[in-house]
Coordinates of C-alpha atoms in Angstrom, one line a residue:
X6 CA -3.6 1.0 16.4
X7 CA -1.3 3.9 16.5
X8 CA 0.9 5.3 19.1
X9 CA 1.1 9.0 19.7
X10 CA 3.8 11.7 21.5
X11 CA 3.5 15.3 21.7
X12 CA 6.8 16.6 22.2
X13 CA 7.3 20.2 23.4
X14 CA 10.7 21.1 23.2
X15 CA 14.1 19.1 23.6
X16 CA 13.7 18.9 27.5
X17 CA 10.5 17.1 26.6
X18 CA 12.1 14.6 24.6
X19 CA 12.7 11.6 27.4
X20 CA 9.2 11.2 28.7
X21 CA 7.0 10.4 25.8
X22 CA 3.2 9.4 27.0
X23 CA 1.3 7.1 25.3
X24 CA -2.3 7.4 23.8
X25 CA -4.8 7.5 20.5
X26 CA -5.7 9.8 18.3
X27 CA -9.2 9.7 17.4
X28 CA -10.4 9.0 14.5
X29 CA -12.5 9.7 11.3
X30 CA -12.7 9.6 7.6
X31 CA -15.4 10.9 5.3
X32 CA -18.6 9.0 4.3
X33 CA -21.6 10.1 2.3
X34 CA -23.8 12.3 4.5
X35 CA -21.0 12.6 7.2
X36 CA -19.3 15.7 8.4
X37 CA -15.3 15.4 7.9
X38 CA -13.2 17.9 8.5
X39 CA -14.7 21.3 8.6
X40 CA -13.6 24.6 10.1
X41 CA -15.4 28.0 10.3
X42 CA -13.2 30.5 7.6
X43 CA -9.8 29.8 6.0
X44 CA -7.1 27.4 7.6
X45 CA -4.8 28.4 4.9
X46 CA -2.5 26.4 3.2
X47 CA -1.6 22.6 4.1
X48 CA 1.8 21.6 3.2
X49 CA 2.6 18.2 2.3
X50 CA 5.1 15.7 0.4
X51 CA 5.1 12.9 -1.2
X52 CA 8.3 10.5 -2.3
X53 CA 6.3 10.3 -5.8
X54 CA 5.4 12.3 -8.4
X55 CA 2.0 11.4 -10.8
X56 CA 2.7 10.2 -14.7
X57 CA -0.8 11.1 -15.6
X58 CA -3.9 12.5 -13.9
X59 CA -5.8 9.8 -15.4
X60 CA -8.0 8.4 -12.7
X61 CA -7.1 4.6 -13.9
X62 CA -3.4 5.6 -13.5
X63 CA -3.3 5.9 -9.9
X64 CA -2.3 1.9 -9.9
X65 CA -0.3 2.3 -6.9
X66 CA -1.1 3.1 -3.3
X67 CA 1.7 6.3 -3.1
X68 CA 0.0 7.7 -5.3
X69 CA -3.5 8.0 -4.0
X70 CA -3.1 11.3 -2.4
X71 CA -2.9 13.0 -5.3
X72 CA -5.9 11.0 -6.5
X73 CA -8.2 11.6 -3.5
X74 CA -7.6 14.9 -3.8
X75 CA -9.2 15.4 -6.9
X76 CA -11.0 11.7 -7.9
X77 CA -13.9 11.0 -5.2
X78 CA -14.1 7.1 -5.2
X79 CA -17.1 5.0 -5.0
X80 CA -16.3 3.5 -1.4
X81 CA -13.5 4.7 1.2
X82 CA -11.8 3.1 4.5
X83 CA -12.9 4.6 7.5
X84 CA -10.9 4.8 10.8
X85 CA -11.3 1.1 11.4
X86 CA -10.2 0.3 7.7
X87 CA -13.5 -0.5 6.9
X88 CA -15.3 0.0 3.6
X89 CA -17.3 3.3 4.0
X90 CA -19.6 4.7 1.2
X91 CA -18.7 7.5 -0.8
X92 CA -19.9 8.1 -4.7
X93 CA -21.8 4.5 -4.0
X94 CA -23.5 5.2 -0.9
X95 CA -25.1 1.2 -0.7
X96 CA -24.5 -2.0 -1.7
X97 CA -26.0 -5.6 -2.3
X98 CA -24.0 -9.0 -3.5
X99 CA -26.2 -11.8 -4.5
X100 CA -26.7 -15.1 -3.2
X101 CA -23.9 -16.2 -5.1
X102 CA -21.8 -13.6 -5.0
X103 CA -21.4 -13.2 -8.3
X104 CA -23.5 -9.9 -8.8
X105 CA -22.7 -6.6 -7.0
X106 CA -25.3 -3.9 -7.0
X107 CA -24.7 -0.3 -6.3
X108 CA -26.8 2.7 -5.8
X109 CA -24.9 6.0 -6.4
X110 CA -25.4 9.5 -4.5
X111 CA -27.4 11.8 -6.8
X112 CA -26.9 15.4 -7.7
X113 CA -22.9 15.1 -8.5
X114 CA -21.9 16.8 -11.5
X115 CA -18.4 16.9 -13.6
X116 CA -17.1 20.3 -14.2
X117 CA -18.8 20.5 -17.3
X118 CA -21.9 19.4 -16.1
X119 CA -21.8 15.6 -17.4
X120 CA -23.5 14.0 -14.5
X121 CA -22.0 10.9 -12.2
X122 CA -24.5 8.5 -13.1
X123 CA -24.4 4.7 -13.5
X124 CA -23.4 5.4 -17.0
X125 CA -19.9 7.2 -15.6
X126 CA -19.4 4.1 -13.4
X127 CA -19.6 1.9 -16.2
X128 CA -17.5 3.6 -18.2
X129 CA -14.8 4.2 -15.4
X130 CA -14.8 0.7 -14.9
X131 CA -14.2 -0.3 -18.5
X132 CA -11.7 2.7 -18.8
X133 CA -9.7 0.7 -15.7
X134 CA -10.0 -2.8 -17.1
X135 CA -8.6 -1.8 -20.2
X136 CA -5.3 0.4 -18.7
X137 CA -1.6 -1.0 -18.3
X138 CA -1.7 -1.0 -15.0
X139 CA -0.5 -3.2 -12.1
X140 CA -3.5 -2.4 -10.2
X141 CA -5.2 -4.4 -13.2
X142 CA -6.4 -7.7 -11.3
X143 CA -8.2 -5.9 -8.7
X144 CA -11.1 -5.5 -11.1
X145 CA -10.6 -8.8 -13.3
X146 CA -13.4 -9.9 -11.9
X147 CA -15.9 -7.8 -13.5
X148 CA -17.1 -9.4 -16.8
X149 CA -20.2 -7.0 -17.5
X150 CA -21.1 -3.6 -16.0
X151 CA -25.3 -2.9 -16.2
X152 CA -26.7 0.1 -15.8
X153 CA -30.3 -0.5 -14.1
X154 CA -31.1 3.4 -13.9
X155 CA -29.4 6.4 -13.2
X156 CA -28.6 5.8 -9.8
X157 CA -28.1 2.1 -9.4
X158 CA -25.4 0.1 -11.9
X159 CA -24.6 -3.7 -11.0
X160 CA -20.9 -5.1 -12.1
X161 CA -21.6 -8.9 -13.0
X162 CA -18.6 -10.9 -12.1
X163 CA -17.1 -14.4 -13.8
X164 CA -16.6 -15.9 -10.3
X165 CA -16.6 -14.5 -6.9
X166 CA -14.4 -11.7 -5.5
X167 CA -14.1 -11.7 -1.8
X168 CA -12.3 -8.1 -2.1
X169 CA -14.3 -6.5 -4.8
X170 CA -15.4 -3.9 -2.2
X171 CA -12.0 -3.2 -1.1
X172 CA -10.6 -2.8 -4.2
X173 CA -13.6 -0.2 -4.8
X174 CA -11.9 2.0 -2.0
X175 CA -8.4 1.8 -4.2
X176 CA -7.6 3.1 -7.8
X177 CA -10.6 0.7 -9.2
X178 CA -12.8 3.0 -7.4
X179 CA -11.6 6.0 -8.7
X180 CA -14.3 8.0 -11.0
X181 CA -13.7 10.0 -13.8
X182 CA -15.3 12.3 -16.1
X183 CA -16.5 9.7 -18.9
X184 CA -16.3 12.5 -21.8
X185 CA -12.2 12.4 -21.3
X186 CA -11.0 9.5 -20.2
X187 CA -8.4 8.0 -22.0
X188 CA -7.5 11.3 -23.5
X189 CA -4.3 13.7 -23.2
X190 CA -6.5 16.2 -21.9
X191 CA -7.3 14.1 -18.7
X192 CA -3.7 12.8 -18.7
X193 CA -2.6 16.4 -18.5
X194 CA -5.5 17.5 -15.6
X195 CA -7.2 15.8 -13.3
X196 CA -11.3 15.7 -14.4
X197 CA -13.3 14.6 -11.5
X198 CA -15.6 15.5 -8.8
X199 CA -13.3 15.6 -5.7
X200 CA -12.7 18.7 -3.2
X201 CA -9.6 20.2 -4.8
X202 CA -8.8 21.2 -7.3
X203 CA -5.5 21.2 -9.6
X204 CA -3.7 24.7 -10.0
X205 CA -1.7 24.2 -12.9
X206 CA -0.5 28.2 -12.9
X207 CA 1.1 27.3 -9.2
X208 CA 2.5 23.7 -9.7
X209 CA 6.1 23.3 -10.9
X210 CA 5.6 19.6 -12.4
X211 CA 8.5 17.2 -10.7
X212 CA 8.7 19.3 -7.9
X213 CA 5.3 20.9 -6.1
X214 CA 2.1 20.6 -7.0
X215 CA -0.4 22.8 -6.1
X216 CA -4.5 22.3 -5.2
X217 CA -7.2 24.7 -4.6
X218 CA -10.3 23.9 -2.3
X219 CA -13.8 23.4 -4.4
X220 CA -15.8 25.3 -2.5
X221 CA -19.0 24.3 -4.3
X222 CA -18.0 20.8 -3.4
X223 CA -21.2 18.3 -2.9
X224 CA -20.1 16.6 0.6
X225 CA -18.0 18.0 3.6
X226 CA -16.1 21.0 4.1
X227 CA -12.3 21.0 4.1
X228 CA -10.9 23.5 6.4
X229 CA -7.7 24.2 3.9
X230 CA -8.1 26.2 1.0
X231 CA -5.1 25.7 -0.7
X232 CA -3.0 21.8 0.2
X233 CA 0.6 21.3 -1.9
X234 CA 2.7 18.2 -2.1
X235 CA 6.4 19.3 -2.8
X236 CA 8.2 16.1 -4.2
X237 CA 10.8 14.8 -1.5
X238 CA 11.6 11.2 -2.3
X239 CA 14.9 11.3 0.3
X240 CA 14.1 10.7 3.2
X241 CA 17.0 13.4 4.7
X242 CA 15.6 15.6 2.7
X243 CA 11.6 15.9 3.6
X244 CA 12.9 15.4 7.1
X245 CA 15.2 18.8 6.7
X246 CA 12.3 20.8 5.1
X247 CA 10.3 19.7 8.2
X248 CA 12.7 21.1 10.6
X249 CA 12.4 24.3 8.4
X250 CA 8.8 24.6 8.3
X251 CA 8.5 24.1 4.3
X252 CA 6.2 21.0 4.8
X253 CA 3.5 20.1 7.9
X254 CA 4.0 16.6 7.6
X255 CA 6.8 14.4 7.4
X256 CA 7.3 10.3 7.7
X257 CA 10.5 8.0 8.3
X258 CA 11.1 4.4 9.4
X259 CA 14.3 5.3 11.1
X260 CA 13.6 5.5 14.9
X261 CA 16.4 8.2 15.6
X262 CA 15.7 10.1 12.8
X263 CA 12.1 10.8 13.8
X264 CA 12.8 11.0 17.7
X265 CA 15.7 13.8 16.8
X266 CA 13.4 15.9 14.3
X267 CA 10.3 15.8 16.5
X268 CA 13.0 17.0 19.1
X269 CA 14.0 19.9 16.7
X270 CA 10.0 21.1 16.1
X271 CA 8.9 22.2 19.3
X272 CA 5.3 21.2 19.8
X273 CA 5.3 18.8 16.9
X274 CA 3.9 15.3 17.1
X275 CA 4.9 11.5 16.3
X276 CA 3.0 8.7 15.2
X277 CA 3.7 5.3 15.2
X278 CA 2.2 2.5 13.5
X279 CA 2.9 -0.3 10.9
X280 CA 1.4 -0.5 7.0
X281 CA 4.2 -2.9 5.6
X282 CA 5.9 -5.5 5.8
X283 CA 9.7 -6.0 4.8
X284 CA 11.3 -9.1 3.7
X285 CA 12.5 -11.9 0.7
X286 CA 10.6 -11.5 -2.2
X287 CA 11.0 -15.2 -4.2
X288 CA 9.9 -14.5 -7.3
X289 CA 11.3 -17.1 -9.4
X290 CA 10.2 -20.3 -7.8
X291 CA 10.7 -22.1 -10.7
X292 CA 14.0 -21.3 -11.0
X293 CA 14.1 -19.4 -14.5
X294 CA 17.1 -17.0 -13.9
X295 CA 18.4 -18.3 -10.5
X296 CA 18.0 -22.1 -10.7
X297 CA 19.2 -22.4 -6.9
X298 CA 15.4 -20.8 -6.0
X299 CA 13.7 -23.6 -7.4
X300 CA 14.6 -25.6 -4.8
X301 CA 12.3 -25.0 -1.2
X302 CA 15.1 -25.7 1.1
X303 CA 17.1 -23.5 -0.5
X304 CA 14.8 -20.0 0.1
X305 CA 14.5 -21.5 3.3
X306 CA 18.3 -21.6 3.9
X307 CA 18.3 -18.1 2.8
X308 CA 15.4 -17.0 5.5
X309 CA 16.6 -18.7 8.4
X310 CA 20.4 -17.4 7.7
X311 CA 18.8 -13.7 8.4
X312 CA 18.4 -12.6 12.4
X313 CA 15.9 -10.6 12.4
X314 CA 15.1 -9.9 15.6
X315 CA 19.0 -8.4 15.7
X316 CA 18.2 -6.5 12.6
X317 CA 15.2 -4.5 14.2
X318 CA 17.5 -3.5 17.4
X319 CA 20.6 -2.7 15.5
X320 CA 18.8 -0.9 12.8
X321 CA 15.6 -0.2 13.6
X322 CA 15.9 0.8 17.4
X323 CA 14.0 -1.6 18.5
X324 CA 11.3 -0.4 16.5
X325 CA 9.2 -3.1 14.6
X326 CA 7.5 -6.2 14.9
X327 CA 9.2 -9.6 14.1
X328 CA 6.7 -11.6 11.1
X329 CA 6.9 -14.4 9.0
X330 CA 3.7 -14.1 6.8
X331 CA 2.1 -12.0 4.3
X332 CA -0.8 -11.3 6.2
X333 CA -1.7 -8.5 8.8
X334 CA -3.3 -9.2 12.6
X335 CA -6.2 -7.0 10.6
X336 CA -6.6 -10.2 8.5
X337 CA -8.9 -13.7 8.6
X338 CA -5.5 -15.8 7.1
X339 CA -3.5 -14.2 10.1
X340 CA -2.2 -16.9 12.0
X341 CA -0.4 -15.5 15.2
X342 CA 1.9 -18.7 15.5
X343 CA 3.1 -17.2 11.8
X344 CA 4.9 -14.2 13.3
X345 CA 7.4 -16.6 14.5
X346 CA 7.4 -19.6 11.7
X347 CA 10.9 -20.5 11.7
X348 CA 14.0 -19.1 13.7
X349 CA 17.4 -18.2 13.2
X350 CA 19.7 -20.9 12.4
X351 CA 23.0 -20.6 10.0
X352 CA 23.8 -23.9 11.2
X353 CA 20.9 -25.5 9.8
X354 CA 20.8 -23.2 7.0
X355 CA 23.8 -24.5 5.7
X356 CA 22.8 -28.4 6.1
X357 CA 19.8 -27.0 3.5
X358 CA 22.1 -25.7 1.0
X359 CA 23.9 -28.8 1.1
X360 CA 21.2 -31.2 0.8
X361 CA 20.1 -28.8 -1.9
X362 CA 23.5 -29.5 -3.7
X363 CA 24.6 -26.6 -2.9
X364 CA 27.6 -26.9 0.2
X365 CA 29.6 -24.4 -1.3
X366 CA 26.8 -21.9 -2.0
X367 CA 26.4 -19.8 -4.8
X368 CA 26.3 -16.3 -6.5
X369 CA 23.3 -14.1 -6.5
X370 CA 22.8 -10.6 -8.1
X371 CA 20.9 -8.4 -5.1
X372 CA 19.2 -5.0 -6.4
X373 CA 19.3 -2.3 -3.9
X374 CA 16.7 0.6 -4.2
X375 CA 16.7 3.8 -2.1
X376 CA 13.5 3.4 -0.5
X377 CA 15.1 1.3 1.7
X378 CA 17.7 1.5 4.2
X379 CA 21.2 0.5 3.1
X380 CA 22.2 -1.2 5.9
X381 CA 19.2 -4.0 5.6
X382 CA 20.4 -5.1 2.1
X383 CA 24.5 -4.8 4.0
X384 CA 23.4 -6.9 7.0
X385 CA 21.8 -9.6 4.7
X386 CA 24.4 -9.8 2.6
X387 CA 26.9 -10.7 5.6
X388 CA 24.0 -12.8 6.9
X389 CA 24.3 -14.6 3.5
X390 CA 28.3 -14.9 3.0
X391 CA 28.6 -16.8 6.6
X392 CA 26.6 -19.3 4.5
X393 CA 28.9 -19.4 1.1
X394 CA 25.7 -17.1 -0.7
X395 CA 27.9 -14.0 -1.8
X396 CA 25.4 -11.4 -3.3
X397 CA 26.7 -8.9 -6.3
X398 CA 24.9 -5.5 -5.5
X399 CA 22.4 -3.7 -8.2
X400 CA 21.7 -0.5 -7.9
X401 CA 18.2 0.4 -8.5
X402 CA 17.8 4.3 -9.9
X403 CA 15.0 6.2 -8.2
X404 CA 11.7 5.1 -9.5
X405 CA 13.1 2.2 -10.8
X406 CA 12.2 -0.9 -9.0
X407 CA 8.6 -1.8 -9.0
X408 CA 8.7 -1.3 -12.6
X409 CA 12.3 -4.0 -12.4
X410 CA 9.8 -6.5 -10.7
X411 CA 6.8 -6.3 -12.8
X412 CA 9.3 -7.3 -15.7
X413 CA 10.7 -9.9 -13.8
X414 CA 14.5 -8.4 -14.0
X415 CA 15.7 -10.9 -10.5
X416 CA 14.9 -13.9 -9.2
X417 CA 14.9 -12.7 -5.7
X418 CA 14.5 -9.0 -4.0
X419 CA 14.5 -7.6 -0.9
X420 CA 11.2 -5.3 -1.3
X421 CA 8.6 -4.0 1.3
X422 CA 4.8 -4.4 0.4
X423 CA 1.6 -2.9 2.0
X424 CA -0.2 -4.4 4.8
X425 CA -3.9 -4.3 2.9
X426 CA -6.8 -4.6 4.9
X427 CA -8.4 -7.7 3.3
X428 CA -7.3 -11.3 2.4
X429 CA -8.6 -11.6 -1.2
X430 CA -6.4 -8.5 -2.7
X431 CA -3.5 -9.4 -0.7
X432 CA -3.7 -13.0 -2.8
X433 CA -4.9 -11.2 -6.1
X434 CA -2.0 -8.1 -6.1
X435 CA 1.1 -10.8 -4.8
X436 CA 0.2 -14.5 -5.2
X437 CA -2.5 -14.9 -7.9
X438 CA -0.4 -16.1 -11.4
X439 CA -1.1 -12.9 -12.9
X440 CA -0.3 -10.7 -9.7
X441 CA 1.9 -7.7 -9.6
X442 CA 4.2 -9.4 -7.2
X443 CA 4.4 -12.6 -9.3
X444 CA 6.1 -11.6 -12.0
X445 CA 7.1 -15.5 -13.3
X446 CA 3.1 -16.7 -12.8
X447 CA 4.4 -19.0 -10.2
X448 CA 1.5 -21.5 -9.6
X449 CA 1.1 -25.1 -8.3
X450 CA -1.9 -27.2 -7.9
X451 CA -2.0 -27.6 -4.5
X452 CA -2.0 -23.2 -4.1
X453 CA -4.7 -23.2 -6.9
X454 CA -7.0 -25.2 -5.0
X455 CA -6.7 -23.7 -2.0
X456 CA -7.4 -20.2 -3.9
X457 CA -10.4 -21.5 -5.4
X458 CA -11.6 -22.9 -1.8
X459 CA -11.5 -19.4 -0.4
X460 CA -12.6 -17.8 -3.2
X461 CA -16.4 -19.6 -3.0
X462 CA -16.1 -19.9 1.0
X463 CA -19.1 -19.0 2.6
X464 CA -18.8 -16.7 5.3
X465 CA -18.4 -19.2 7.9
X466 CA -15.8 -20.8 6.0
X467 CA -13.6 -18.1 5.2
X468 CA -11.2 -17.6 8.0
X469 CA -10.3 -21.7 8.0
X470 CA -9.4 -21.1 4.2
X471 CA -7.6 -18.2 4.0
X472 CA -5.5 -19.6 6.8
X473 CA -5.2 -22.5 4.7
X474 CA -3.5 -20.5 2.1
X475 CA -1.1 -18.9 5.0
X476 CA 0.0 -22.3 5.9
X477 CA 1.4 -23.1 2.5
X478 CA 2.8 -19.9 1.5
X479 CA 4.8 -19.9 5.3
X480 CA 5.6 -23.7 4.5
X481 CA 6.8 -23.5 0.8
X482 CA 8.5 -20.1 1.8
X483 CA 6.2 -18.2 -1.2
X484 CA 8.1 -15.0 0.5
X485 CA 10.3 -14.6 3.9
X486 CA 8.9 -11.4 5.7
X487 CA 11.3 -10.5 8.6
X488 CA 9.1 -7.8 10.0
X489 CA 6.6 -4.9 9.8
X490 CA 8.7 -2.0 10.2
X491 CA 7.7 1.0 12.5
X492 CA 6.5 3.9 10.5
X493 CA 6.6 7.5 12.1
X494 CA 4.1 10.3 11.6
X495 CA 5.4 13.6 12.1
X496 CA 3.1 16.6 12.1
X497 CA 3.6 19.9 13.2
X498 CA 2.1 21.9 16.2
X499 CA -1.2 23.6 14.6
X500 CA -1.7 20.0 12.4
X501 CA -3.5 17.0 13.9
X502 CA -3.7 14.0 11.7
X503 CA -5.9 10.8 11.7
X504 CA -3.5 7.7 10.9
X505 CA -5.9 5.5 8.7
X506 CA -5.3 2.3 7.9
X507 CA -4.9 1.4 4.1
X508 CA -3.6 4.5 3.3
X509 CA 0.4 4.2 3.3
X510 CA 0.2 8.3 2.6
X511 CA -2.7 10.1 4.3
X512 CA -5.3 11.0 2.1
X513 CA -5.8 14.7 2.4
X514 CA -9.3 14.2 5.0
X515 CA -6.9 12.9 7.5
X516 CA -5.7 16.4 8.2
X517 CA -7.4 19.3 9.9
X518 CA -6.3 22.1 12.3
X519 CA -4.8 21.6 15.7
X520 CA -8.0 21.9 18.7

């Protein structure tokens, strides 16, 4: 759920009301958006800029925007993160689960005419299986794509994949024109079926990119004829060009800095809900490049050293909820008890360093990226050094740091991670042994069978396993979340926006003009 303000002025400032926004997201045969005439132009930002407009590319979820605007996917979320049809408009699983069959709309052409057919999902799907990405695992999965007839294609899977469908909504779903993919002509422009298009006269690469409305589009209207993403990955920054009406849309995790910008825009409005959470990233529970983490009591030394309940009023403003797992209230593992595992206790925290052999503590490097606030990775470290752990700092350049994990460059990060909507590709992007977020293929026995149990769980089994898999990962301190940090919204007067959940950045359908 989202909270919502409407501010109107400074003097307005001091008595915010509460409410929802309603909302929707497209789905085959649905109205979205739509507006009689032009709305104009739709300004927006994003804190990343796209490599390649290759639809298999789009690996991570900041970059979906782009994507959506010009990829259609085989299924989307809806307002209640749900999976909603799109290019697949049904689906049926097998008894098993081991065979997924999908029948496609009918009548959607590429530019060039090539029709979206079964034959484009299978080769979409093999294009994405066989990309570097880090998205990779969410379609590992798949072992044979068949094409039944034009309009229905069924993706035969090695074992079962309880978020198949999700991962459908994500990059995996993403379809491309089969006659370029893999090519520099599809890495240079986007080739799909998707309501915008990409002006490549008007976009300044690294800096604004520019899309046109398809007006011969094959679902729902969009009101905007022209939407741009200007590149603003400082937060100061996008916030300043909101003030100065260069972008419609704006977002910050810093409480102040959203309360005194909505204060600045009169008749602007501000958002607030939670897509990550923030915390201790273990990678190297084996101890590979920092022995010390191989040892249980000592990550959880370094958890319960760390008040962060003080760390969301002193930095946050109060703003953010307190969590100790992986897993979202949206979730079957979500274990309420799990929000508040274990407490803060330096006293304790130094007992486990000691009984760790550790009772003078140690030496840690501690990579810093922009993306997050400086003063969380400052607090920590004096969290830390009240416990002998004395952190050298790393600075991360922009860009840098997902691409540091993946090649398992530290032992231990402070990171934040999206809150996905479903269990199974929470476990197969950040726990599986081949995972983005598992960089050193940490694995034990006792994790791989509970995996396994929830991965052939019938339905009324499925909550009591994935919980199972909680328990350990809270117990054996897999991570140390701290919290899900508030995120703020900020649109401008004439812009309403429909906060969806699963989508860190709003897809371009969450938009439409003002009533």
């Amino acid at each position: 759920m989202s909270r919502t303000w409407r501010l109107v002025g400074a003097a307005a400032a001091t008595a915010l009301s509460l409410g929802m926004l309603s909302a929707c997201a497209p789905a085959s045969g649905e109205s979205g958006p739509t507006a009689d005439g032009d709305a104009g132009t739709l300004a927006l930002y994003s804190f990343i800029e796209p490599s390649s407009w290759d639809p298999a590319s789009f690996g991570e979820s900041p970059y979906l925007p782009y994507a959506l605007a010009v990829y259609d996917s085989l299924f989307v979320l809806d307002e209640n993160g749900e999976v909603a049809p799109k290019l697949a408009t049904g689906y049926e699983y097998s008894d098993d689960k081991t065979q997924l069959t999908l029948t496609l709309q009918e009548g959607v052409t590429f530019d060039d005419g090539t029709p979206f057919d079964a034959a484009a999902v299978k080769a979409n799907v093999e294009h994405f299986q066989g990309y570097a990405t880090p998205a990779g695992p969410l379609l590992q999965n798949v072992a044979e794509v068949e094409i039944v007839d034009d309009a229905t294609v069924v993706l035969h899977l090695s074992q079962p994949d309880p978020g198949l469908l999700f991962s459908l909504t994500q990059a995996a779903g993403l379809m491309g024109n089969p006659n370029t993919l893999g090519t520099d002509e599809i890495a240079k422009e986007p080739d799909g079926t998707g309501p915008y298009e990409l002006d490549t006269e008007r976009t300044v690469v690294g800096s604004q990119y520019t899309f046109q409305r398809n007006d011969d589009y094959w679902d729902q209207e969009y009101p905007y004829s022209t939407v741009t993403y200007t590149l603003f990955p400082d937060e100061v920054a996008r916030l300043n060009a909101f003030k100065a009406g260069q972008i419609d849309y704006a977002h910050t995790t810093t409480a102040s800095a959203a309360i005194d910008t909505t204060r600045a825009v009169a008749g602007s409005e501000m958002q607030e809900t939670s897509v990550t959470w923030e915390g201790l990233f273990f990678f190297d529970r084996d101890g590979v490049l920092q022995p010390e983490l191989a040892d249980p009591r000592v990550r959880e030394a370094l958890a319960i050293a760390i008040d962060a309940d003080a760390m969301i009023e002193a930095i946050r403003g109060g703003y953010g909820e307190a969590t100790n797992q992986i897993f979202s209230p949206t979730m079957d593992a979500y274990v309420e008890a799990y929000d508040h595992a274990y407490e803060y206790d330096p006293e304790r925290a130094k007992q486990l360093l000691a009984e760790a052999g550790y009772p003078d503590g140690f030496t840690i490097p501690w990579p810093r990226t922009g993306s997050i606030l400086p003063e969380i990775y400052t607090a920590i470290s004096q969290y830390w050094s009240e416990i002998g752990v004395t952190t050298q700092d790393v600075q991360w350049a922009p860009g840098e740091a997902s691409q540091s994990i993946m090649a398992g460059d530290y032992g231990l990060v402070y990171f934040s991670n999206l809150e996905l909507l479903d269990t199974w590709s929470v476990i197969q992007l950040s726990v599986a042994p081949n995972s983005q977020y598992n960089p050193f293929h940490s694995q034990t026995p006792e994790l791989d069978e509970l995996i396994a149990a929830l991965q052939t769980a019938s339905d009324e089994e499925s909550a009591e396993a994935a919980q199972a898999v909680n328990e350990y990962l809270v117990e054996n301190f897999w991570y140390a979340p701290l919290y899900r940090p508030a995120l703020f919204y900020l649109t401008v007067s004439d812009v309403d926006l429909t906060v969806l959940p699963g989508y860190i950045q709003p897809p371009i359908w969450a938009f439409q003009p003002a009533k």
